[in-house]
Amino acid sequence: MEPFIVSARKYRPQHFEEVVGQQTITETLLNAIEKNHLAQALLFCGPRGVGKTTCARILAKKINEDGHEQEGEDFAFNIFELDAASNNSVDDIRNLTDQVRIPPQTGKYKVYIIDEVHMLSQNAFNAFLKTLEEPPAHAIFILATTEKHKIIPTILSRCQIFDFKRITTSDAVAYLKKIALEQGIEAEEDALHIIAQKADGAMRDALSIFDRVVSFAGNTLTRKAVAENFNVLDVEVYFQATRLILAHDIPGLLVYFNQVLSAGFEGHHFISGLASHFRDLMVCRDAQTIALLDTSDAVKEQFLEQAKEVDSEFLLNALDLANTCELNYKASSNHRLLVELCLMQLASIGVAEKKKGSQQDTPLISASHFHGQAPAPQPPFQKIQTPTIPATQGKESLGNPEANTRLGEPPAGSEISLPGHAQVTPPVASPEVSATKPTPAEDVPVPEQPVKIALKDKREAKVSGLSLSSIRAKKLHEAQKKAQQPEPENLPEDPVEPEKLIALWQEFTERTESKGKKILASSLATDTPKLQEGHLISIELPNSTMKKEVERDQLDLMTFLRKSLNNYSLKLRITVNEEVARQYAFTPEEKYEKLKEKNPAIDLLRRTFDLDL
């Protein structure tokens, strides 16, 4: 029995043409070899498993070929590989520099491949600088790393840098198809897509995953088998969950989620995949973004079909809910409840709008209120005959809405809304109504469908005090109140006596306190008003809070003073004095000192019982 060789080693490229997804770099290296334009220090950087070490080995072999070598010659004596992760000291680099001086015995170049070069210590880098800058003519250094930012700039400046890119899903799938064909394995394209996506751009990881799946499923790889081996949810799970969400089937959705949990999957995995599913549906909504959908053609058709059933508004709301649930998953103590709540919210998107659109008006007064049999249906906009009211009844019911309602008529000025007919306004009884014979009840035409009477509500809509509408309403009210006042130039401006001003100020303060406005009264009593320039009233307050409190009721204050003093040119100026504020702001220590001044025995009490402030 031959030993098994993993695909990552068995199918390692031996020529530049076999390297997957790095055509730009391989062509550059080939042209440099052909034109003898190859640098003596190369740096290969990029993610794991994208071909850095493979390209370094191919390059080391290629530059020593002269056309006379034997088939399969690998020039092992000319290629030296050093793992910098375990050989990262200064002594290791010194041993390397000592070997560089010796020329190759076969071939033209000695190639030194240093893998994971970013693991070298700072002293090792410094010891390597001189040799890397001026190596012998027969030596070429190829450095490989996954973290270029950890290499010191002095090393980077001495190297020719090649940035390797991640392997695309399409390139990985094509290479896996080739390997599956060589091994005689039947593989679905969807299954290979899952493997390529799971590898996340690393060809070595894709080959390792491929070996594992083949060991599990045998010579037939299906999408279901790959998903089961990876312990990932199949894309069909998310299609079915989306169908239940669009159908607003909350019970069925919760049962389906329970089946997912029973299969051993976590709720975080499910909600994360559902968010990705909504993202894929969103990119399928526009022809320009379909290329962003990284999946097989068969699954892409399913996405395109389901994308026709949803709109962009639903997908935006669904993405927001799913993403919020995913972010809060780790912080939640009840993970299942969090996901179930998110699923119920997803299934409820658009339900309120549908109910609102399909909700029919509920009749306020049914047809049974009107006594008599209903006539045959009348055509739309047909004139409705109104029963004649006797003169005696008209006089009794005139101006009495309750009486009109008892007779089966709405109050005057009300609108009657009849299904299938235009709105009509019933006539109002007048004293000139002639005495006629009442019309029998059975002659009154009554519609078959219920009648709705919509009464005009003249009450103003209530506005919340915590909304922007309340602020706008308050400003509008103040503007209207100011507009109703006469113009100042048309009103008297009698001289003001300061003593009378102070007395009126105190009177307004007492009146304010009696109304329960303790804070405003306290603010007004803080300072005595001073009259300046004959019409300017000035006060000083200790802080801006008191200032805002006075400004809030400034209109009532100034109206009272202007009217009482018969001077409508008076104005109020409020200033905040920090020195005054300090008189009212005591620290605990300052309060204690004040109390000690009034009663020195307090200090004795504190020291006796060892009290803290």
mmCIF file of C-alpha atoms in Angstrom, residues 74 88 185 290 389 405 564:
data_model
loop_
_atom_site.group_PDB
_atom_site.id
_atom_site.type_symbol
_atom_site.label_atom_id
_atom_site.label_comp_id
_atom_site.label_asym_id
_atom_site.label_seq_id
_atom_site.Cartn_x
_atom_site.Cartn_y
_atom_site.Cartn_z
ATOM 1 C CA ASP A 74 15.808 19.989 -8.703
ATOM 2 C CA ASN A 88 15.755 33.856 14.222
ATOM 3 C CA ILE A 185 -14.095 12.159 -8.595
ATOM 4 C CA ILE A 290 -25.069 40.829 -9.705
ATOM 5 C CA ILE A 389 -90.435 66.516 8.929
ATOM 6 C CA THR A 405 -80.595 61.919 16.349
ATOM 7 C CA SER A 564 -48.834 99.068 36.487
#
